[in-house]
Short mmCIF file of C-alpha atoms in Angstrom, two decimals:
data_model
loop_
_atom_site.label_atom_id
_atom_site.label_comp_id
_atom_site.label_asym_id
_atom_site.label_seq_id
_atom_site.Cartn_x
_atom_site.Cartn_y
_atom_site.Cartn_z
CA MET O 1 2.45 -3.35 -23.13
CA GLU O 2 -0.03 -0.29 -22.75
CA VAL O 3 -3.46 -2.37 -21.82
CA TRP O 4 -6.02 0.35 -22.10
CA SER O 5 -5.48 0.76 -25.80
CA SER O 6 -5.66 -3.06 -26.61
CA PHE O 7 -9.35 -3.07 -26.33
CA THR O 8 -11.41 -2.81 -29.13
CA ARG O 9 -12.69 0.66 -27.20
CA ASP O 10 -10.88 2.36 -23.77
CA PRO O 11 -13.37 1.38 -21.41
CA ARG O 12 -12.59 4.20 -19.32
CA ASP O 13 -14.07 6.74 -21.55
CA ARG O 14 -17.40 7.58 -20.77
CA GLN O 15 -18.57 7.46 -24.06
CA HIS O 16 -17.77 4.13 -24.78
CA GLN O 17 -18.78 2.37 -21.07
CA ALA O 18 -22.09 1.59 -22.47
CA LEU O 19 -20.62 -0.49 -25.72
CA ARG O 20 -20.92 -3.91 -25.64
CA ALA O 21 -17.44 -5.91 -24.89
CA SER O 22 -16.10 -8.34 -27.40
CA ASP O 23 -14.69 -11.69 -26.56
CA GLN O 24 -11.51 -9.90 -27.25
CA ASP O 25 -11.79 -7.83 -24.34
CA ARG O 26 -12.77 -10.57 -21.73
CA LEU O 27 -10.08 -12.20 -22.90
CA LEU O 28 -7.99 -9.67 -22.19
CA VAL O 29 -9.32 -8.79 -18.73
CA GLN O 30 -8.25 -12.47 -18.01
CA GLN O 31 -4.79 -11.79 -18.67
CA VAL O 32 -4.16 -8.99 -17.35
CA LEU O 33 -5.76 -10.64 -14.21
CA ALA O 34 -3.41 -13.42 -14.73
CA ASP O 35 -0.18 -11.58 -14.60
CA ALA O 36 -0.99 -9.51 -12.15
CA TYR O 37 -1.90 -13.16 -9.70
CA ALA O 38 1.97 -14.30 -11.15
CA ASP O 39 3.32 -11.00 -9.95
CA GLY O 40 1.54 -11.61 -6.67
CA ARG O 41 -0.43 -7.97 -6.94
CA LEU O 42 -3.57 -10.45 -6.37
CA ASP O 43 -4.34 -13.18 -3.76
CA ARG O 44 -5.96 -16.69 -5.29
CA GLU O 45 -9.54 -15.82 -3.79
CA GLU O 46 -9.73 -12.17 -5.48
CA PHE O 47 -8.07 -13.30 -8.69
CA ASP O 48 -10.90 -15.81 -8.22
CA GLU O 49 -13.46 -13.58 -7.66
CA ARG O 50 -12.36 -11.47 -10.53
CA ASN O 51 -11.72 -13.36 -13.13
CA GLU O 52 -15.42 -15.18 -12.75
CA ALA O 53 -16.10 -11.32 -13.24
CA ALA O 54 -14.42 -10.80 -16.43
CA ARG O 55 -16.18 -13.73 -17.83
CA SER O 56 -19.53 -12.25 -17.16
CA VAL O 57 -18.38 -8.73 -18.72
CA ARG O 58 -21.51 -7.27 -21.04
CA THR O 59 -19.93 -4.06 -21.51
CA LEU O 60 -16.67 -2.05 -21.54
CA GLY O 61 -17.91 0.03 -18.40
CA ASP O 62 -17.57 -3.22 -16.50
CA ILE O 63 -14.28 -3.70 -17.71
CA ASP O 64 -12.81 -0.93 -15.66
CA PRO O 65 -13.71 -1.50 -11.98
CA LEU O 66 -11.86 -4.78 -12.43
CA LEU O 67 -8.32 -3.75 -13.54
CA LYS O 68 -8.63 0.06 -12.35
CA ASP O 69 -5.63 -0.34 -9.63
CA LEU O 70 -3.64 -3.34 -11.84
CA VAL O 71 -3.16 -0.85 -14.41
CA ALA O 72 -1.19 2.10 -14.19
CA PRO O 73 -2.99 5.11 -15.72
CA ARG O 74 -1.55 7.52 -17.99
CA PRO O 75 -0.90 10.04 -19.10
CA SER O 76 1.16 12.22 -17.13
CA THR O 77 -0.04 16.47 -17.42
CA THR O 78 2.96 16.79 -18.67
CA GLY O 79 3.95 13.43 -20.97
CA SER O 80 2.50 12.88 -24.98
CA LEU O 81 -1.36 12.82 -25.42
CA VAL O 82 -1.13 10.64 -28.67
CA HIS O 83 -2.72 7.68 -26.79
CA ALA O 84 -5.24 9.36 -24.44
CA SER O 85 -8.31 8.51 -24.19
CA ARG O 86 -11.63 10.89 -23.85
CA ALA O 87 -11.64 10.02 -20.10
CA ASP O 88 -7.78 10.82 -19.88
CA LEU O 89 -8.28 14.29 -21.31
CA GLU O 90 -11.30 14.49 -18.78
CA ARG O 91 -8.92 14.01 -16.17
CA LEU O 92 -6.31 16.26 -16.72
CA ALA O 93 -9.07 18.74 -17.42
CA HIS O 94 -10.49 18.36 -14.23
CA ARG O 95 -7.20 18.47 -12.28
CA HIS O 96 -6.05 21.72 -14.16
CA TRP O 97 -9.88 23.17 -12.54
CA GLN O 98 -8.85 21.41 -9.61
CA ALA O 99 -5.50 23.76 -9.84
CA LYS O 100 -6.94 26.75 -10.52
CA ARG O 101 -9.27 26.55 -7.83
CA ARG O 102 -6.73 25.64 -5.26
CA GLU O 103 -4.55 29.06 -6.97
CA ALA O 104 -8.21 31.08 -5.73
CA VAL O 105 -8.24 29.56 -2.42
CA PHE O 106 -4.61 30.64 -1.56
CA SER O 107 -4.62 34.06 -3.38
CA PHE O 108 -8.19 34.64 -1.55
CA LEU O 109 -6.10 33.47 1.75
CA GLY O 110 -3.03 34.80 1.19
CA ALA O 111 -4.05 38.52 0.15
CA SER O 112 -6.82 38.67 2.81
CA THR O 113 -4.40 37.80 5.38
CA VAL O 114 -1.01 39.87 4.10
CA THR O 115 -3.82 42.85 3.69
CA THR O 116 -5.75 42.77 7.34
CA ALA O 117 -2.00 42.19 8.59
CA ILE O 118 -0.93 45.37 7.20
CA TRP O 119 -4.23 46.98 8.57
CA PHE O 120 -3.67 45.70 12.07
CA LEU O 121 -0.68 46.90 12.54
CA THR O 122 -0.48 50.05 10.81
CA SER O 123 -3.83 50.88 13.24
CA TRP O 124 -1.50 51.16 16.12
CA GLY O 125 -0.05 54.39 17.20
CA LYS O 126 0.99 56.36 20.31
CA GLY O 127 -1.84 55.86 21.41
CA GLY O 128 -2.63 52.07 21.44
CA PHE O 129 -4.64 50.48 18.57
CA ASP O 130 -6.67 53.26 16.85
CA PRO O 131 -8.05 51.12 14.01
CA TYR O 132 -9.25 53.23 10.78
CA PHE O 133 -10.96 52.46 7.46
CA PHE O 134 -10.78 49.06 6.84
CA TRP O 135 -9.45 49.24 3.25
CA PRO O 136 -7.86 45.43 3.59
CA ALA O 137 -12.63 44.73 2.85
CA PHE O 138 -11.66 45.56 -1.01
CA VAL O 139 -8.73 43.26 -1.25
CA ILE O 140 -11.03 40.43 0.30
CA VAL O 141 -14.15 41.40 -1.48
CA PHE O 142 -12.53 41.10 -5.07
CA SER O 143 -10.60 37.96 -4.01
CA LEU O 144 -13.53 36.12 -2.73
CA LEU O 145 -15.30 37.23 -5.79
CA HIS O 146 -13.27 35.44 -7.92
CA LEU O 147 -12.94 32.45 -5.57
CA ILE O 148 -16.58 31.76 -6.43
CA ARG O 149 -16.34 32.58 -10.04
CA THR O 150 -13.60 29.95 -10.43
CA ALA O 151 -15.88 27.08 -8.16
CA ALA O 152 -18.68 28.26 -10.33
CA SER O 153 -17.14 27.77 -13.45
CA ARG O 154 -15.94 24.31 -12.97
CA GLN O 155 -17.40 22.62 -15.82
CA ASP O 156 -16.54 25.63 -18.60
CA ILE O 157 -13.29 25.50 -17.43
CA VAL O 158 -12.93 21.42 -17.92
CA ASP O 159 -14.76 21.66 -20.95
CA ASP O 160 -12.47 24.78 -22.38
CA GLU O 161 -9.23 22.72 -20.98
CA VAL O 162 -10.24 19.46 -22.28
CA LYS O 163 -10.97 21.54 -25.99
CA ARG O 164 -7.21 22.75 -25.71
CA LEU O 165 -5.76 19.11 -24.79
CA GLU O 166 -7.67 18.02 -27.94
CA LYS O 167 -6.33 20.29 -29.81
CA ARG O 168 -3.00 19.02 -28.46
CA GLN O 169 -3.60 15.86 -29.14
CA ALA O 170 -4.41 15.96 -32.66
CA LYS O 171 -1.14 17.78 -32.99
CA GLU O 172 0.95 15.81 -31.46
CA ARG O 173 -1.05 12.86 -33.67
CA GLY O 174 -0.03 14.58 -36.97
CA ARG O 175 -3.73 14.38 -37.95
CA PRO O 176 -5.01 16.40 -41.82
CA GLY O 177 -4.83 20.52 -41.51
CA ARG O 178 -2.64 20.23 -38.33
CA GLY O 179 1.07 21.38 -38.29
CA PRO O 180 3.47 21.52 -41.31
CA GLY O 181 2.72 18.95 -44.26
CA TRP O 182 -0.88 19.30 -43.72
CA GLY O 183 -1.79 22.83 -46.09
CA PRO O 184 -2.42 23.38 -49.12
CA LEU O 185 0.63 25.02 -49.95
CA ASP O 186 2.32 22.23 -48.33
CA TRP O 187 1.48 19.77 -51.22
CA LYS O 188 3.76 18.83 -53.63
CA TRP O 189 2.29 18.42 -56.81
#
């Protein structure tokens, strides 16, 4: 069973965390805790502590801390986004930014190291080390600027990726206006 979609709203989604939890939401939390206790994932003391906290849950935001180490996250970056919440999309978008930042760091380090090594090796002549114009500085500066721009654009990159993932999600769900069968030319009169 996919637990998060069973709640009135996904408790992991920031936009829903301030909403009041229903009795059904509290019962669902208690059921997940009981299942985890039965599986041996919680000891009796932790089960009692969390179960008591579940009874006093007021908002959906109070639910995630009780369950996040018991319920597997979803979706993967290659999986379907049909059931993904806004929080899932934001998590995936943040991972996308982290990957872009990592690529920029490795690009900076790799390009700087390789070009400096080439400059250093070509600076050796018959008379020993005879350095000439340090041309790797251009590569270093431009790759450093790219790294700084990527790090500074975190929110823009995340927002753009969330928009892209929302479009993909809408396409997978087959919302009106998306995909074949929904355009006015596809209607059968």
